[in-house]
GROMACS .gro file of C-alpha atoms in nm:
model
  481
    1UNK     CA    1  -2.220  -5.854   0.856
    2UNK     CA    2  -2.248  -5.783   1.229
    3UNK     CA    3  -2.473  -6.034   1.415
    4UNK     CA    4  -2.722  -5.795   1.593
    5UNK     CA    5  -2.935  -6.070   1.755
    6UNK     CA    6  -3.028  -5.955   2.107
    7UNK     CA    7  -2.806  -6.119   2.364
    8UNK     CA    8  -2.942  -6.401   2.565
    9UNK     CA    9  -2.925  -6.357   2.937
   10UNK     CA   10  -2.712  -6.636   3.099
   11UNK     CA   11  -2.926  -6.749   3.387
   12UNK     CA   12  -2.730  -7.055   3.492
   13UNK     CA   13  -2.795  -7.222   3.815
   14UNK     CA   14  -2.754  -6.965   4.107
   15UNK     CA   15  -2.700  -6.679   3.863
   16UNK     CA   16  -2.853  -6.349   3.995
   17UNK     CA   17  -2.868  -5.978   3.944
   18UNK     CA   18  -2.557  -5.849   4.123
   19UNK     CA   19  -2.556  -5.497   4.245
   20UNK     CA   20  -2.200  -5.366   4.295
   21UNK     CA   21  -2.162  -5.117   4.575
   22UNK     CA   22  -1.853  -4.942   4.717
   23UNK     CA   23  -1.778  -4.855   5.074
   24UNK     CA   24  -1.563  -4.564   4.957
   25UNK     CA   25  -1.837  -4.416   4.740
   26UNK     CA   26  -2.096  -4.212   4.948
   27UNK     CA   27  -2.376  -4.221   4.695
   28UNK     CA   28  -2.319  -4.600   4.665
   29UNK     CA   29  -2.346  -4.642   5.045
   30UNK     CA   30  -2.666  -4.434   5.046
   31UNK     CA   31  -2.824  -4.656   4.772
   32UNK     CA   32  -2.709  -4.971   4.951
   33UNK     CA   33  -2.859  -4.871   5.281
   34UNK     CA   34  -3.194  -4.812   5.117
   35UNK     CA   35  -3.183  -5.151   4.938
   36UNK     CA   36  -3.119  -5.324   5.272
   37UNK     CA   37  -3.441  -5.182   5.405
   38UNK     CA   38  -3.653  -5.274   5.104
   39UNK     CA   39  -3.597  -5.658   5.092
   40UNK     CA   40  -3.532  -5.938   5.343
   41UNK     CA   41  -3.148  -5.993   5.292
   42UNK     CA   42  -2.931  -6.270   5.412
   43UNK     CA   43  -2.571  -6.191   5.462
   44UNK     CA   44  -2.344  -6.454   5.294
   45UNK     CA   45  -2.009  -6.567   5.424
   46UNK     CA   46  -1.759  -6.394   5.212
   47UNK     CA   47  -1.482  -6.631   5.078
   48UNK     CA   48  -1.142  -6.512   5.178
   49UNK     CA   49  -1.028  -6.545   4.813
   50UNK     CA   50  -1.278  -6.275   4.708
   51UNK     CA   51  -1.120  -6.028   4.954
   52UNK     CA   52  -0.816  -6.032   4.729
   53UNK     CA   53  -1.051  -5.875   4.467
   54UNK     CA   54  -1.178  -5.608   4.705
   55UNK     CA   55  -1.508  -5.783   4.810
   56UNK     CA   56  -1.593  -5.692   5.171
   57UNK     CA   57  -1.950  -5.824   5.208
   58UNK     CA   58  -2.224  -6.009   5.019
   59UNK     CA   59  -2.604  -6.005   5.068
   60UNK     CA   60  -2.868  -6.212   4.892
   61UNK     CA   61  -3.241  -6.178   4.848
   62UNK     CA   62  -3.439  -6.361   4.585
   63UNK     CA   63  -3.299  -6.295   4.244
   64UNK     CA   64  -3.076  -6.015   4.370
   65UNK     CA   65  -2.727  -6.002   4.527
   66UNK     CA   66  -2.542  -5.703   4.681
   67UNK     CA   67  -2.168  -5.723   4.657
   68UNK     CA   68  -1.980  -5.440   4.845
   69UNK     CA   69  -1.623  -5.358   4.746
   70UNK     CA   70  -1.366  -5.169   4.954
   71UNK     CA   71  -1.243  -4.987   4.637
   72UNK     CA   72  -1.387  -4.760   4.365
   73UNK     CA   73  -1.623  -4.934   4.104
   74UNK     CA   74  -1.403  -4.815   3.815
   75UNK     CA   75  -1.118  -5.052   3.929
   76UNK     CA   76  -1.333  -5.368   3.930
   77UNK     CA   77  -1.240  -5.502   3.593
   78UNK     CA   78  -1.314  -5.883   3.589
   79UNK     CA   79  -1.539  -5.867   3.896
   80UNK     CA   80  -1.801  -6.087   3.716
   81UNK     CA   81  -1.548  -6.355   3.640
   82UNK     CA   82  -1.405  -6.345   4.004
   83UNK     CA   83  -1.745  -6.373   4.160
   84UNK     CA   84  -1.845  -6.660   3.914
   85UNK     CA   85  -1.528  -6.841   3.999
   86UNK     CA   86  -1.616  -6.852   4.373
   87UNK     CA   87  -1.979  -6.954   4.342
   88UNK     CA   88  -2.153  -6.624   4.288
   89UNK     CA   89  -2.248  -6.604   3.914
   90UNK     CA   90  -2.435  -6.310   3.769
   91UNK     CA   91  -2.646  -6.254   3.456
   92UNK     CA   92  -2.654  -5.883   3.517
   93UNK     CA   93  -2.439  -5.638   3.693
   94UNK     CA   94  -2.572  -5.305   3.824
   95UNK     CA   95  -2.306  -5.062   3.967
   96UNK     CA   96  -2.465  -4.817   4.228
   97UNK     CA   97  -2.243  -4.520   4.220
   98UNK     CA   98  -2.195  -4.147   4.208
   99UNK     CA   99  -2.172  -3.890   3.938
  100UNK     CA  100  -1.924  -3.624   3.994
  101UNK     CA  101  -1.956  -3.254   3.861
  102UNK     CA  102  -1.838  -2.929   4.009
  103UNK     CA  103  -2.157  -2.746   3.918
  104UNK     CA  104  -2.385  -2.930   4.180
  105UNK     CA  105  -2.607  -3.036   3.887
  106UNK     CA  106  -2.876  -3.247   4.052
  107UNK     CA  107  -2.888  -3.564   3.833
  108UNK     CA  108  -3.007  -3.923   3.855
  109UNK     CA  109  -2.833  -4.097   3.566
  110UNK     CA  110  -2.735  -4.425   3.406
  111UNK     CA  111  -2.465  -4.517   3.147
  112UNK     CA  112  -2.260  -4.795   3.014
  113UNK     CA  113  -1.875  -4.823   3.058
  114UNK     CA  114  -1.571  -4.848   2.837
  115UNK     CA  115  -1.299  -4.641   2.674
  116UNK     CA  116  -1.286  -4.543   2.305
  117UNK     CA  117  -0.938  -4.408   2.354
  118UNK     CA  118  -0.704  -4.409   2.652
  119UNK     CA  119  -0.814  -4.570   2.988
  120UNK     CA  120  -0.761  -4.265   3.229
  121UNK     CA  121  -1.025  -4.375   3.470
  122UNK     CA  122  -1.021  -4.757   3.482
  123UNK     CA  123  -1.078  -5.026   3.224
  124UNK     CA  124  -0.856  -5.098   2.926
  125UNK     CA  125  -0.781  -4.857   2.629
  126UNK     CA  126  -1.013  -4.907   2.326
  127UNK     CA  127  -1.238  -5.152   2.500
  128UNK     CA  128  -1.611  -5.136   2.572
  129UNK     CA  129  -1.796  -5.328   2.837
  130UNK     CA  130  -2.106  -5.546   2.751
  131UNK     CA  131  -2.408  -5.317   2.783
  132UNK     CA  132  -2.745  -5.399   2.941
  133UNK     CA  133  -2.990  -5.184   2.731
  134UNK     CA  134  -3.316  -5.339   2.863
  135UNK     CA  135  -3.201  -5.304   3.225
  136UNK     CA  136  -3.108  -4.938   3.166
  137UNK     CA  137  -3.438  -4.860   3.017
  138UNK     CA  138  -3.634  -5.026   3.302
  139UNK     CA  139  -3.423  -4.843   3.572
  140UNK     CA  140  -3.436  -4.503   3.407
  141UNK     CA  141  -3.804  -4.510   3.333
  142UNK     CA  142  -3.874  -4.618   3.695
  143UNK     CA  143  -3.644  -4.342   3.833
  144UNK     CA  144  -3.832  -4.086   3.604
  145UNK     CA  145  -4.169  -4.201   3.741
  146UNK     CA  146  -4.068  -4.187   4.100
  147UNK     CA  147  -3.892  -3.854   4.083
  148UNK     CA  148  -4.155  -3.640   3.930
  149UNK     CA  149  -4.172  -3.423   4.235
  150UNK     CA  150  -3.810  -3.418   4.297
  151UNK     CA  151  -3.582  -3.143   4.197
  152UNK     CA  152  -3.348  -3.364   3.987
  153UNK     CA  153  -3.299  -3.431   3.620
  154UNK     CA  154  -3.305  -3.786   3.490
  155UNK     CA  155  -3.082  -3.869   3.200
  156UNK     CA  156  -2.857  -4.113   3.021
  157UNK     CA  157  -2.496  -4.039   2.999
  158UNK     CA  158  -2.255  -4.117   2.720
  159UNK     CA  159  -2.024  -4.418   2.756
  160UNK     CA  160  -1.713  -4.347   2.972
  161UNK     CA  161  -1.466  -4.485   3.228
  162UNK     CA  162  -1.406  -4.830   3.357
  163UNK     CA  163  -1.453  -5.117   3.415
  164UNK     CA  164  -1.451  -5.248   3.057
  165UNK     CA  165  -1.324  -5.592   3.117
  166UNK     CA  166  -1.668  -5.745   3.186
  167UNK     CA  167  -1.839  -6.024   2.996
  168UNK     CA  168  -2.162  -5.996   3.188
  169UNK     CA  169  -2.404  -5.721   3.076
  170UNK     CA  170  -2.366  -5.424   3.309
  171UNK     CA  171  -2.501  -5.065   3.371
  172UNK     CA  172  -2.396  -4.783   3.614
  173UNK     CA  173  -2.671  -4.604   3.810
  174UNK     CA  174  -2.567  -4.288   3.970
  175UNK     CA  175  -2.655  -3.996   4.202
  176UNK     CA  176  -2.498  -3.659   4.091
  177UNK     CA  177  -2.321  -3.445   4.140
  178UNK     CA  178  -2.151  -3.340   4.461
  179UNK     CA  179  -2.137  -3.461   4.819
  180UNK     CA  180  -2.450  -3.272   4.898
  181UNK     CA  181  -2.653  -3.485   4.656
  182UNK     CA  182  -2.466  -3.816   4.709
  183UNK     CA  183  -2.605  -3.847   5.077
  184UNK     CA  184  -2.955  -3.701   4.980
  185UNK     CA  185  -3.219  -3.943   5.118
  186UNK     CA  186  -3.479  -3.931   4.835
  187UNK     CA  187  -3.239  -4.003   4.550
  188UNK     CA  188  -3.090  -4.294   4.736
  189UNK     CA  189  -3.436  -4.436   4.803
  190UNK     CA  190  -3.552  -4.384   4.443
  191UNK     CA  191  -3.258  -4.539   4.283
  192UNK     CA  192  -3.273  -4.837   4.528
  193UNK     CA  193  -3.637  -4.893   4.435
  194UNK     CA  194  -3.561  -4.860   4.065
  195UNK     CA  195  -3.269  -5.119   4.082
  196UNK     CA  196  -3.489  -5.373   4.269
  197UNK     CA  197  -3.771  -5.321   4.000
  198UNK     CA  198  -3.559  -5.498   3.737
  199UNK     CA  199  -3.732  -5.811   3.628
  200UNK     CA  200  -3.620  -5.982   3.312
  201UNK     CA  201  -3.934  -6.199   3.308
  202UNK     CA  202  -4.132  -5.883   3.254
  203UNK     CA  203  -3.884  -5.682   3.062
  204UNK     CA  204  -4.006  -5.581   2.714
  205UNK     CA  205  -3.728  -5.643   2.464
  206UNK     CA  206  -3.773  -5.320   2.256
  207UNK     CA  207  -3.535  -5.229   1.977
  208UNK     CA  208  -3.184  -5.112   2.081
  209UNK     CA  209  -3.008  -4.822   1.914
  210UNK     CA  210  -2.638  -4.748   1.912
  211UNK     CA  211  -2.587  -4.372   1.952
  212UNK     CA  212  -2.320  -4.137   1.792
  213UNK     CA  213  -2.288  -3.775   1.871
  214UNK     CA  214  -2.438  -3.535   2.131
  215UNK     CA  215  -2.298  -3.425   2.464
  216UNK     CA  216  -2.197  -3.617   2.771
  217UNK     CA  217  -2.558  -3.618   2.898
  218UNK     CA  218  -2.706  -3.752   2.572
  219UNK     CA  219  -3.007  -3.527   2.587
  220UNK     CA  220  -3.163  -3.623   2.248
  221UNK     CA  221  -3.102  -3.991   2.318
  222UNK     CA  222  -3.252  -3.966   2.664
  223UNK     CA  223  -3.554  -3.791   2.515
  224UNK     CA  224  -3.601  -4.079   2.266
  225UNK     CA  225  -3.574  -4.335   2.546
  226UNK     CA  226  -3.850  -4.173   2.754
  227UNK     CA  227  -4.077  -4.077   2.470
  228UNK     CA  228  -4.055  -4.384   2.230
  229UNK     CA  229  -4.046  -4.767   2.239
  230UNK     CA  230  -3.661  -4.771   2.212
  231UNK     CA  231  -3.368  -4.811   2.431
  232UNK     CA  232  -2.999  -4.744   2.382
  233UNK     CA  233  -2.677  -4.936   2.406
  234UNK     CA  234  -2.343  -4.754   2.398
  235UNK     CA  235  -2.354  -4.391   2.322
  236UNK     CA  236  -2.026  -4.231   2.176
  237UNK     CA  237  -2.050  -3.850   2.233
  238UNK     CA  238  -1.911  -3.587   2.001
  239UNK     CA  239  -1.590  -3.545   2.214
  240UNK     CA  240  -1.502  -3.903   2.148
  241UNK     CA  241  -1.589  -3.931   1.780
  242UNK     CA  242  -1.226  -3.881   1.671
  243UNK     CA  243  -1.145  -4.225   1.844
  244UNK     CA  244  -1.422  -4.412   1.648
  245UNK     CA  245  -1.277  -4.654   1.404
  246UNK     CA  246  -1.402  -4.996   1.267
  247UNK     CA  247  -1.307  -5.180   1.592
  248UNK     CA  248  -1.499  -4.950   1.814
  249UNK     CA  249  -1.804  -4.950   1.602
  250UNK     CA  250  -1.798  -5.329   1.576
  251UNK     CA  251  -1.750  -5.355   1.959
  252UNK     CA  252  -2.025  -5.114   2.016
  253UNK     CA  253  -2.271  -5.294   1.788
  254UNK     CA  254  -2.192  -5.641   1.937
  255UNK     CA  255  -2.166  -5.535   2.297
  256UNK     CA  256  -2.499  -5.337   2.274
  257UNK     CA  257  -2.683  -5.596   2.076
  258UNK     CA  258  -2.779  -5.301   1.855
  259UNK     CA  259  -3.063  -5.331   1.612
  260UNK     CA  260  -2.981  -5.001   1.444
  261UNK     CA  261  -2.767  -4.688   1.464
  262UNK     CA  262  -2.892  -4.334   1.546
  263UNK     CA  263  -2.678  -4.033   1.478
  264UNK     CA  264  -2.730  -3.703   1.671
  265UNK     CA  265  -2.677  -3.517   1.347
  266UNK     CA  266  -2.701  -3.164   1.477
  267UNK     CA  267  -2.408  -3.212   1.695
  268UNK     CA  268  -2.168  -3.362   1.441
  269UNK     CA  269  -1.992  -3.214   1.147
  270UNK     CA  270  -2.082  -3.351   0.812
  271UNK     CA  271  -1.737  -3.482   0.757
  272UNK     CA  272  -1.720  -3.666   1.079
  273UNK     CA  273  -2.075  -3.814   1.035
  274UNK     CA  274  -2.002  -3.930   0.676
  275UNK     CA  275  -1.674  -4.098   0.801
  276UNK     CA  276  -1.858  -4.297   1.068
  277UNK     CA  277  -2.158  -4.358   0.843
  278UNK     CA  278  -1.920  -4.536   0.592
  279UNK     CA  279  -1.798  -4.769   0.865
  280UNK     CA  280  -2.162  -4.833   0.987
  281UNK     CA  281  -2.276  -4.912   0.627
  282UNK     CA  282  -1.993  -5.152   0.576
  283UNK     CA  283  -2.115  -5.354   0.871
  284UNK     CA  284  -2.457  -5.365   0.712
  285UNK     CA  285  -2.663  -5.223   0.995
  286UNK     CA  286  -2.954  -4.981   0.950
  287UNK     CA  287  -2.930  -4.608   1.040
  288UNK     CA  288  -3.260  -4.459   1.159
  289UNK     CA  289  -3.355  -4.101   1.198
  290UNK     CA  290  -3.549  -3.961   1.487
  291UNK     CA  291  -3.853  -3.953   1.278
  292UNK     CA  292  -3.823  -4.329   1.196
  293UNK     CA  293  -3.773  -4.419   1.562
  294UNK     CA  294  -4.088  -4.219   1.660
  295UNK     CA  295  -4.279  -4.383   1.381
  296UNK     CA  296  -4.212  -4.733   1.529
  297UNK     CA  297  -4.429  -4.667   1.834
  298UNK     CA  298  -4.429  -5.012   1.981
  299UNK     CA  299  -4.447  -5.180   1.637
  300UNK     CA  300  -4.241  -5.487   1.669
  301UNK     CA  301  -3.883  -5.425   1.549
  302UNK     CA  302  -3.847  -5.714   1.317
  303UNK     CA  303  -4.166  -5.616   1.133
  304UNK     CA  304  -4.071  -5.250   1.127
  305UNK     CA  305  -3.736  -5.346   0.975
  306UNK     CA  306  -3.924  -5.532   0.693
  307UNK     CA  307  -4.121  -5.216   0.632
  308UNK     CA  308  -3.808  -5.004   0.647
  309UNK     CA  309  -3.612  -5.233   0.412
  310UNK     CA  310  -3.889  -5.229   0.161
  311UNK     CA  311  -3.912  -4.848   0.184
  312UNK     CA  312  -3.532  -4.803   0.132
  313UNK     CA  313  -3.547  -5.046  -0.167
  314UNK     CA  314  -3.835  -4.873  -0.345
  315UNK     CA  315  -3.775  -4.502  -0.230
  316UNK     CA  316  -3.449  -4.457  -0.055
  317UNK     CA  317  -3.468  -4.092   0.030
  318UNK     CA  318  -3.833  -4.118   0.183
  319UNK     CA  319  -3.974  -4.118   0.526
  320UNK     CA  320  -4.198  -4.395   0.642
  321UNK     CA  321  -4.542  -4.297   0.787
  322UNK     CA  322  -4.761  -4.556   0.966
  323UNK     CA  323  -5.127  -4.471   1.003
  324UNK     CA  324  -5.287  -4.498   1.352
  325UNK     CA  325  -5.522  -4.765   1.211
  326UNK     CA  326  -5.225  -4.964   1.086
  327UNK     CA  327  -5.044  -4.947   1.416
  328UNK     CA  328  -5.353  -5.044   1.609
  329UNK     CA  329  -5.406  -5.350   1.381
  330UNK     CA  330  -5.039  -5.451   1.414
  331UNK     CA  331  -5.086  -5.482   1.791
  332UNK     CA  332  -5.355  -5.729   1.752
  333UNK     CA  333  -5.188  -5.969   1.515
  334UNK     CA  334  -4.878  -6.187   1.504
  335UNK     CA  335  -4.634  -5.994   1.285
  336UNK     CA  336  -4.349  -6.251   1.296
  337UNK     CA  337  -4.432  -6.411   0.954
  338UNK     CA  338  -4.596  -6.109   0.784
  339UNK     CA  339  -4.465  -6.010   0.444
  340UNK     CA  340  -4.484  -5.654   0.345
  341UNK     CA  341  -4.669  -5.576   0.018
  342UNK     CA  342  -4.634  -5.262  -0.174
  343UNK     CA  343  -4.838  -5.077  -0.435
  344UNK     CA  344  -4.690  -4.808  -0.666
  345UNK     CA  345  -4.911  -4.559  -0.842
  346UNK     CA  346  -4.817  -4.309  -1.118
  347UNK     CA  347  -4.615  -4.029  -0.953
  348UNK     CA  348  -4.764  -3.763  -1.181
  349UNK     CA  349  -5.124  -3.867  -1.063
  350UNK     CA  350  -5.022  -3.801  -0.698
  351UNK     CA  351  -4.833  -3.483  -0.783
  352UNK     CA  352  -5.132  -3.337  -0.961
  353UNK     CA  353  -5.371  -3.426  -0.688
  354UNK     CA  354  -5.146  -3.296  -0.417
  355UNK     CA  355  -5.131  -2.955  -0.580
  356UNK     CA  356  -5.520  -2.947  -0.559
  357UNK     CA  357  -5.582  -3.095  -0.218
  358UNK     CA  358  -5.292  -3.250  -0.023
  359UNK     CA  359  -5.498  -3.224   0.315
  360UNK     CA  360  -5.777  -3.449   0.170
  361UNK     CA  361  -5.538  -3.707   0.021
  362UNK     CA  362  -5.363  -3.726   0.359
  363UNK     CA  363  -5.695  -3.782   0.523
  364UNK     CA  364  -5.777  -4.062   0.284
  365UNK     CA  365  -5.443  -4.233   0.358
  366UNK     CA  366  -5.471  -4.191   0.730
  367UNK     CA  367  -5.809  -4.381   0.720
  368UNK     CA  368  -5.643  -4.685   0.576
  369UNK     CA  369  -5.453  -4.963   0.755
  370UNK     CA  370  -5.137  -4.889   0.563
  371UNK     CA  371  -4.801  -4.726   0.571
  372UNK     CA  372  -4.727  -4.450   0.314
  373UNK     CA  373  -4.407  -4.260   0.220
  374UNK     CA  374  -4.308  -3.898   0.221
  375UNK     CA  375  -4.018  -3.754   0.013
  376UNK     CA  376  -3.744  -3.558   0.165
  377UNK     CA  377  -3.920  -3.243   0.063
  378UNK     CA  378  -4.239  -3.356   0.239
  379UNK     CA  379  -4.432  -3.430  -0.070
  380UNK     CA  380  -4.605  -3.769  -0.090
  381UNK     CA  381  -4.412  -4.045  -0.251
  382UNK     CA  382  -4.615  -4.271  -0.484
  383UNK     CA  383  -4.583  -4.599  -0.272
  384UNK     CA  384  -4.826  -4.740  -0.012
  385UNK     CA  385  -4.734  -5.047   0.206
  386UNK     CA  386  -4.948  -5.303   0.385
  387UNK     CA  387  -4.967  -5.670   0.492
  388UNK     CA  388  -5.227  -5.813   0.259
  389UNK     CA  389  -5.168  -5.818  -0.118
  390UNK     CA  390  -5.534  -5.795  -0.222
  391UNK     CA  391  -5.602  -5.526   0.041
  392UNK     CA  392  -5.309  -5.313  -0.067
  393UNK     CA  393  -5.433  -5.345  -0.433
  394UNK     CA  394  -5.786  -5.240  -0.345
  395UNK     CA  395  -5.655  -4.940  -0.140
  396UNK     CA  396  -5.426  -4.833  -0.421
  397UNK     CA  397  -5.713  -4.854  -0.676
  398UNK     CA  398  -5.935  -4.660  -0.441
  399UNK     CA  399  -5.654  -4.394  -0.398
  400UNK     CA  400  -5.642  -4.372  -0.783
  401UNK     CA  401  -6.021  -4.305  -0.790
  402UNK     CA  402  -5.991  -4.038  -0.529
  403UNK     CA  403  -5.716  -3.869  -0.718
  404UNK     CA  404  -5.920  -3.870  -1.041
  405UNK     CA  405  -6.214  -3.714  -0.864
  406UNK     CA  406  -5.994  -3.431  -0.728
  407UNK     CA  407  -5.841  -3.365  -1.064
  408UNK     CA  408  -6.167  -3.376  -1.255
  409UNK     CA  409  -6.292  -3.090  -1.045
  410UNK     CA  410  -6.005  -2.873  -1.148
  411UNK     CA  411  -5.903  -2.980  -1.498
  412UNK     CA  412  -6.051  -3.095  -1.818
  413UNK     CA  413  -5.975  -3.461  -1.843
  414UNK     CA  414  -5.997  -3.736  -2.108
  415UNK     CA  415  -5.986  -4.121  -2.039
  416UNK     CA  416  -5.849  -4.380  -2.269
  417UNK     CA  417  -5.975  -4.728  -2.166
  418UNK     CA  418  -5.706  -4.885  -2.380
  419UNK     CA  419  -5.411  -4.898  -2.145
  420UNK     CA  420  -5.611  -4.733  -1.874
  421UNK     CA  421  -5.462  -4.387  -1.936
  422UNK     CA  422  -5.593  -4.059  -1.799
  423UNK     CA  423  -5.512  -3.732  -1.991
  424UNK     CA  424  -5.510  -3.403  -1.819
  425UNK     CA  425  -5.597  -3.148  -2.083
  426UNK     CA  426  -5.447  -2.801  -2.061
  427UNK     CA  427  -5.544  -2.539  -2.304
  428UNK     CA  428  -5.326  -2.221  -2.318
  429UNK     CA  429  -5.386  -1.909  -2.518
  430UNK     CA  430  -5.105  -1.869  -2.789
  431UNK     CA  431  -5.053  -1.496  -2.878
  432UNK     CA  432  -4.858  -1.597  -3.195
  433UNK     CA  433  -5.146  -1.786  -3.329
  434UNK     CA  434  -5.374  -1.488  -3.256
  435UNK     CA  435  -5.140  -1.254  -3.445
  436UNK     CA  436  -5.129  -1.471  -3.751
  437UNK     CA  437  -5.503  -1.451  -3.767
  438UNK     CA  438  -5.496  -1.081  -3.767
  439UNK     CA  439  -5.566  -1.016  -3.398
  440UNK     CA  440  -5.385  -0.709  -3.257
  441UNK     CA  441  -5.263  -0.697  -2.895
  442UNK     CA  442  -5.500  -0.539  -2.645
  443UNK     CA  443  -5.850  -0.613  -2.527
  444UNK     CA  444  -5.921  -0.875  -2.790
  445UNK     CA  445  -5.617  -1.072  -2.672
  446UNK     CA  446  -5.769  -1.075  -2.315
  447UNK     CA  447  -6.112  -1.195  -2.455
  448UNK     CA  448  -5.965  -1.480  -2.647
  449UNK     CA  449  -5.741  -1.583  -2.347
  450UNK     CA  450  -6.060  -1.594  -2.136
  451UNK     CA  451  -6.247  -1.814  -2.385
  452UNK     CA  452  -6.455  -1.549  -2.569
  453UNK     CA  453  -6.472  -1.511  -2.949
  454UNK     CA  454  -6.378  -1.183  -3.118
  455UNK     CA  455  -6.447  -1.005  -3.448
  456UNK     CA  456  -6.162  -0.899  -3.670
  457UNK     CA  457  -6.240  -0.727  -4.006
  458UNK     CA  458  -6.579  -0.899  -4.019
  459UNK     CA  459  -6.433  -1.237  -3.947
  460UNK     CA  460  -6.517  -1.418  -3.607
  461UNK     CA  461  -6.227  -1.563  -3.440
  462UNK     CA  462  -6.308  -1.852  -3.202
  463UNK     CA  463  -6.087  -1.895  -2.892
  464UNK     CA  464  -6.027  -2.271  -2.981
  465UNK     CA  465  -5.839  -2.153  -3.293
  466UNK     CA  466  -5.578  -1.961  -3.095
  467UNK     CA  467  -5.530  -2.198  -2.804
  468UNK     CA  468  -5.265  -2.488  -2.773
  469UNK     CA  469  -5.374  -2.810  -2.625
  470UNK     CA  470  -5.139  -3.008  -2.416
  471UNK     CA  471  -5.224  -3.349  -2.279
  472UNK     CA  472  -5.041  -3.491  -1.976
  473UNK     CA  473  -5.079  -3.873  -1.972
  474UNK     CA  474  -5.112  -4.057  -1.646
  475UNK     CA  475  -5.096  -4.434  -1.610
  476UNK     CA  476  -5.399  -4.546  -1.377
  477UNK     CA  477  -5.273  -4.899  -1.331
  478UNK     CA  478  -5.130  -4.955  -0.976
  479UNK     CA  479  -4.828  -5.187  -0.972
  480UNK     CA  480  -4.811  -5.441  -0.689
  481UNK     CA  481  -4.466  -5.554  -0.571
   0.00000   0.00000   0.00000
C-alpha cells in the first residue's frame, strides 16, 4: 500500500521559499522585477561555485529568496541540491516562468513538472518532480482573486517538461502565451503578489487529488480546485495516458502526497480508464468522483474518508450525501477520533415510501445531522450514517415511523408486534374467480373491481370473494452497525 501521508515541509535552519527566475525568460524577468518592488530585498553575494550551475544573482527577504538563472528553468535539474550544498537550502521552489502558445491565449497558470515518457523538454524520462499541492492552491486562488477584472483566464495545467530531478516540492507559475503577454505589466504584478502570499503557517492542508485524464489545461480539475476544498498534485492528461504504468502511478501518488485519485471520466476511453483503475486499486488508494469531492465541502479529509470507507463497505455503488446540518456540526467539533455509526433499515420500506413521497423523505433526512446514501439510479439507499450510536438509532427509528405514516395514507396496512413486522396489504380483482362464481365480463366486472357487490341469478356476489390479497412484509427493526 502506498503511503499517502502528507509530506512534511523541511524547514531546516536557513531554509526558505526559493523563487527561481530566469534572465532569458521575458515573463520571468517581468515577475522578478515586480517582486523586487514589493519587499525589501538584500542582494546576497553569489558563491562562484553556483555560477557553474547557472546562478547569476541571489536576493533574500524574510522567508523568501529569489535565485536568478542565466539559462532556461527547464534545464535546472538538481538546482535545489546545488543551492543547499552552498548554503541556500529551500523548503519550496517556485519557478516564475512563461507559458508558450501560438494562439495568444491570455492565461495565468500553474503546474507541476516531470515526464511520463521521453524527456524532450528537460528533466529525465519517466520521472516526476515532487509536487507542492498546497502552494499551487494558494497561488492560483490568489491569482484568481486578483485578476477578476483582467482579461486573462486562470487555470492549472497538466504535468509536463523538466526539471524532474528535484527532491524539494516545487510548482511552476506562468504568464501565457506570447511575447505580448509575457511583458504585460498587470499579469507580472499579480503573479508576483500571489507568489509572495504563500505562507505555510497559514496554509490549509486540504485533501490532495491525483488527476488522470482531461486536456492540457485541466479544465475540470481547475474547476474543482476553485470551487471545492480540494487541491491537486500531478495531473496526467489524456494524451499521456498511454505512458501510465505502475511506476508512474506510484511516483505520482508519492510525489503528490495524494489522498485520493480523480478521473476525468468523460475524456477517457473505458478501456484506458479501467486499465489505470486496476493499477490504482492495487495500490489501495481511493478513487473519488466529482460528486464525492463536492460533498466533502471543508469536511476534514480523514473523517470524510471514514464516512466514505463505511459507505463503500455497506453500499459500494452508492453516492454519499452529507446534510448541511451535519456539515455545520462537523465544523464545530474535533473529528479526529470520531467513529462512524450506521443504521440500516428495510430496503422495501424505503422503496415503498419513496414511490409515495420522495420529496418529503428527503426533507426529513435533510433536517437531521447525518449522511445518507443514494443508489446509482438516484433512489435512496437504506443506510444512514452519523457519529453518535444512540442518535443514529433514534433518527433511524423516527425515519421508520415517517415511512409508516406515508404508507398508511396510501395503502391498507397490518402490523404484527411479534417480530415488529409491517404488512402492506394489496387487494386485486381476480377475473378468474369472478367467472367461477358465474359473473360474465362486462359492467359487473367493473363494479366488483371497484369494490361494489353485484347480483347474479339472485345471488349477491361480494367484492371480497373475487379479490386476491397479497401481503408484503417489511421488517421495522433498524440494524445498527
